[in-house]
CSV table of C-alpha atoms and ligand atoms in Angstrom, one decimal:
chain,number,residue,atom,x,y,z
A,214,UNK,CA,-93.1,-52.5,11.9
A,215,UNK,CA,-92.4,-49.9,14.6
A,216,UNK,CA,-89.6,-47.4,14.6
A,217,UNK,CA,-87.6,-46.2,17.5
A,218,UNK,CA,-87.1,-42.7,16.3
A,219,UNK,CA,-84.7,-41.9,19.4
A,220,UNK,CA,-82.6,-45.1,18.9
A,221,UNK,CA,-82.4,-44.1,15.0
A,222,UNK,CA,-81.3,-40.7,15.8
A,223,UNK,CA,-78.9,-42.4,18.6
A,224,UNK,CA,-77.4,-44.5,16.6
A,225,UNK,CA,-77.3,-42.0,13.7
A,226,UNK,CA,-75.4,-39.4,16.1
A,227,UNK,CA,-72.9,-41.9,17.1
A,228,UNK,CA,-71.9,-43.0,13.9
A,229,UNK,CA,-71.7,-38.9,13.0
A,230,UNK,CA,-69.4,-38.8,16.3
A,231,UNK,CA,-67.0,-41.6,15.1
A,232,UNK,CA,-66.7,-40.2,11.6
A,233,UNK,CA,-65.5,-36.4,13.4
A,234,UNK,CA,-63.0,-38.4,15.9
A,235,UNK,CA,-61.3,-40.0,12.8
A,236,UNK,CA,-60.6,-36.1,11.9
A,237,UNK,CA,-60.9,-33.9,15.1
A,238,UNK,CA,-59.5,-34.1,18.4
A,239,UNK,CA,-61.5,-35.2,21.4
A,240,UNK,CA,-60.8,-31.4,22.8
A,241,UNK,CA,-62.2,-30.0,19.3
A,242,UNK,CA,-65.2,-32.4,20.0
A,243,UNK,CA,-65.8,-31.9,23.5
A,244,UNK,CA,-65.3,-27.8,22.6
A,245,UNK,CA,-67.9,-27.9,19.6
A,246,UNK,CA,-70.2,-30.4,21.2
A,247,UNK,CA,-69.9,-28.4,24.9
A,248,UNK,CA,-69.4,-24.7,24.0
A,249,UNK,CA,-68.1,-22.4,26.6
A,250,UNK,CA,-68.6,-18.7,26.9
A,251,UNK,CA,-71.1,-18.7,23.9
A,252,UNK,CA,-73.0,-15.5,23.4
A,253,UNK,CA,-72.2,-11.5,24.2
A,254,UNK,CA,-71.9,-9.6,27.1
A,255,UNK,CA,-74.9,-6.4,26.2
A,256,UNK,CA,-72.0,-3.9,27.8
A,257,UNK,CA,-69.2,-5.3,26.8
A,258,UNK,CA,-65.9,-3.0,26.7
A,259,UNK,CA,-64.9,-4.3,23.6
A,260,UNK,CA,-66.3,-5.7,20.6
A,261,UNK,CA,-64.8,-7.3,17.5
A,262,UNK,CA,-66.6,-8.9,14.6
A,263,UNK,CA,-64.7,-10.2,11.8
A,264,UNK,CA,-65.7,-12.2,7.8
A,265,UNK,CA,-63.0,-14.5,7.8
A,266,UNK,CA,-62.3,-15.5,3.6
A,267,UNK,CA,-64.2,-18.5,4.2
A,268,UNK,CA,-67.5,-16.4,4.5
A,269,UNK,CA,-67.9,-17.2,8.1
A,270,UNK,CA,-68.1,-14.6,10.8
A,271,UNK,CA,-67.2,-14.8,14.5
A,272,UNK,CA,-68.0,-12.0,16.8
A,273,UNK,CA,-66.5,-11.9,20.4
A,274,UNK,CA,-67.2,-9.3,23.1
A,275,UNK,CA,-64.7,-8.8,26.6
A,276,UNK,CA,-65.4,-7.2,30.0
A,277,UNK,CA,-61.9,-5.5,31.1
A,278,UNK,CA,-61.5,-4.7,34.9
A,279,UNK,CA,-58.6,-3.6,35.9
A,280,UNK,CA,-56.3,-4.7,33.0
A,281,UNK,CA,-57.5,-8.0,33.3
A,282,UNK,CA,-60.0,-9.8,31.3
A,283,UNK,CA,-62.7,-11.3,33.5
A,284,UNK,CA,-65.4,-12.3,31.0
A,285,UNK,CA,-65.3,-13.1,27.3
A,286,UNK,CA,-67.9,-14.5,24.7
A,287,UNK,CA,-68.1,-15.3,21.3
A,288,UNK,CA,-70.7,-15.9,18.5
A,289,UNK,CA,-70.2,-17.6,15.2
A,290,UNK,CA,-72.5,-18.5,12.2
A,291,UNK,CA,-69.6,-20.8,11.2
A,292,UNK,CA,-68.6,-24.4,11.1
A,293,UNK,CA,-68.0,-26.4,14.3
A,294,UNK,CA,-64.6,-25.8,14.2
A,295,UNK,CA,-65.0,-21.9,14.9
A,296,UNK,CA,-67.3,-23.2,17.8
A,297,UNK,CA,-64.3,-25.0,19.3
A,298,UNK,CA,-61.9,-22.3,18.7
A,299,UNK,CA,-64.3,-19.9,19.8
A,300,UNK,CA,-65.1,-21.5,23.1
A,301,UNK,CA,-61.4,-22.7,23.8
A,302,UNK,CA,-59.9,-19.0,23.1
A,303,UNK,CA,-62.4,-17.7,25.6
A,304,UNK,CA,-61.2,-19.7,27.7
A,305,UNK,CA,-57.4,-19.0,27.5
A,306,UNK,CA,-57.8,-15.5,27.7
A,307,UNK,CA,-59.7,-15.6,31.2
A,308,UNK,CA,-57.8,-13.3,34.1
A,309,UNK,CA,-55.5,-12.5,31.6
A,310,UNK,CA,-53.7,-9.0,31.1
A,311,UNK,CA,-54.1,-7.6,28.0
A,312,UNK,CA,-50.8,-7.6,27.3
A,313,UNK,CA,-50.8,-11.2,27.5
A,314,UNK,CA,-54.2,-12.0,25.6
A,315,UNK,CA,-52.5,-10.0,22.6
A,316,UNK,CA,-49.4,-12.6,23.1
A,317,UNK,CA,-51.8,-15.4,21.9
A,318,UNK,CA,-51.1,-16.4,18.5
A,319,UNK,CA,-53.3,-18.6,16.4
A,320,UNK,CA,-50.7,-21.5,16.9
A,321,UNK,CA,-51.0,-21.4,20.4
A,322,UNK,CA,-54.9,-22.0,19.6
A,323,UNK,CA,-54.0,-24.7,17.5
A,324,UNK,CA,-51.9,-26.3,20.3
A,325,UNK,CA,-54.7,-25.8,22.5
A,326,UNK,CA,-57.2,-27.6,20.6
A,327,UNK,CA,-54.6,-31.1,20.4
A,328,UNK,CA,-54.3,-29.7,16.3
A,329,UNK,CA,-56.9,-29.2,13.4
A,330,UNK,CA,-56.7,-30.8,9.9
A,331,UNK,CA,-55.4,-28.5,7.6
A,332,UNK,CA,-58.7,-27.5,6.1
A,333,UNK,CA,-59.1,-26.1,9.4
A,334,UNK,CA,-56.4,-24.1,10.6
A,335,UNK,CA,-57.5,-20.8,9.0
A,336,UNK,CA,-60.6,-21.3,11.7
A,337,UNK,CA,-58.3,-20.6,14.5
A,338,UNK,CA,-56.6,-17.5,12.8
A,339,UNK,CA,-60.1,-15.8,12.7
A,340,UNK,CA,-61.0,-16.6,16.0
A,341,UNK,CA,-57.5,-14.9,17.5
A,342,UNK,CA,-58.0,-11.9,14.7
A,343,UNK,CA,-61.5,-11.4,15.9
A,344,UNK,CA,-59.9,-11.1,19.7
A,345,UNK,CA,-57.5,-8.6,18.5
A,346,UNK,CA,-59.9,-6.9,16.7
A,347,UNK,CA,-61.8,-6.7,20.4
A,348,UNK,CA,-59.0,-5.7,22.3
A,349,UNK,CA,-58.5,-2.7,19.3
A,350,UNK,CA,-61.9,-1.7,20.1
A,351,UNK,CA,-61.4,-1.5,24.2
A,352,UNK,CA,-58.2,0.3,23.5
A,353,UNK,CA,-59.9,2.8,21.0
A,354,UNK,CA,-62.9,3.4,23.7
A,355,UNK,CA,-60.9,3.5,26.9
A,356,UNK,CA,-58.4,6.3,24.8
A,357,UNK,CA,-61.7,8.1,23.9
A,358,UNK,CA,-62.9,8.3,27.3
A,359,UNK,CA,-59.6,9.5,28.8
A,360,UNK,CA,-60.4,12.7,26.1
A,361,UNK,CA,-63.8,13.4,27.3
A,362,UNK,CA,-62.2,13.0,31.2
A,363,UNK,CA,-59.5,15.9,30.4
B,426,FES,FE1,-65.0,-20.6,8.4
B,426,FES,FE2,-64.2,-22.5,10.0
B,426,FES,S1,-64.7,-22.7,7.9
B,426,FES,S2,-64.5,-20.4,10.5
């Protein structure tokens, strides 16, 4: 007897898939499945890198031209969950002010992502800490360089 080993592993991802969509969202899905903006930007103008309680740490890195956030990326080591909230708060933060990227509250993630199961929400608060904690880091070097200027 022969085994397809790409219908097994077919089969076996599709029934994996049905058992996350009785949980997740499609936009988690397509979000952890599809990730956008994954990775860091090597001269970033801010960095943030946070340990959430759950052990997991996301990292996400923003270019800043003027006053507006033009490019954004994240890393994680955590479950597919941060992936989604990762990729999607990338997303929302694109051309934004950073006035306005602070405004974006881990709720408004949670909206974004069509909800998370409860076990899950905390996921979302570490992604928008992790944002803020970039933004600190931009603010910090852009005040240090206005030192060295004068
Ligand atoms: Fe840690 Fe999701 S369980 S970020």
């Amino acid at each position: 007897m022969s085994i397809d080993i790409d219908k097994l592993a077919k089969r076996l991802e599709d029934s994996i898939l049905e058992d996350a969509r009785e949980v997740f969202s499609e936009t988690v899905l397509e979000h952890a499945y599809n990730p956008r903006n994954m990775g860091e930007i090597s001269d970033a103008d801010g960095v943030g890198k946070i340990t959430g309680t759950c052990g997991d740490t996301v990292q996400i890195s923003i270019r800043v031209e003027d006053g507006r956030i033009r490019e954004s990326r994240f890393l994680t080591d955590g479950c597919g969950t941060s992936i989604a909230c990762g990729s999607m708060l990338t997303e929302m933060i694109k051309d934004r002010t950073i006035e306005e990227a602070l405004m974006i509250k881990s709720n408004d993630l949670l909206r974004s992502l069509d909800g998370l199961p409860d076990e899950h929400v905390h996921c979302t608060v570490l992604a928008v800490d992790t944002l803020h904690a970039a933004i600190d880091d931009y603010t910090e070097l852009r005040s240090n360089k206005q030192t060295w200027v004068r």
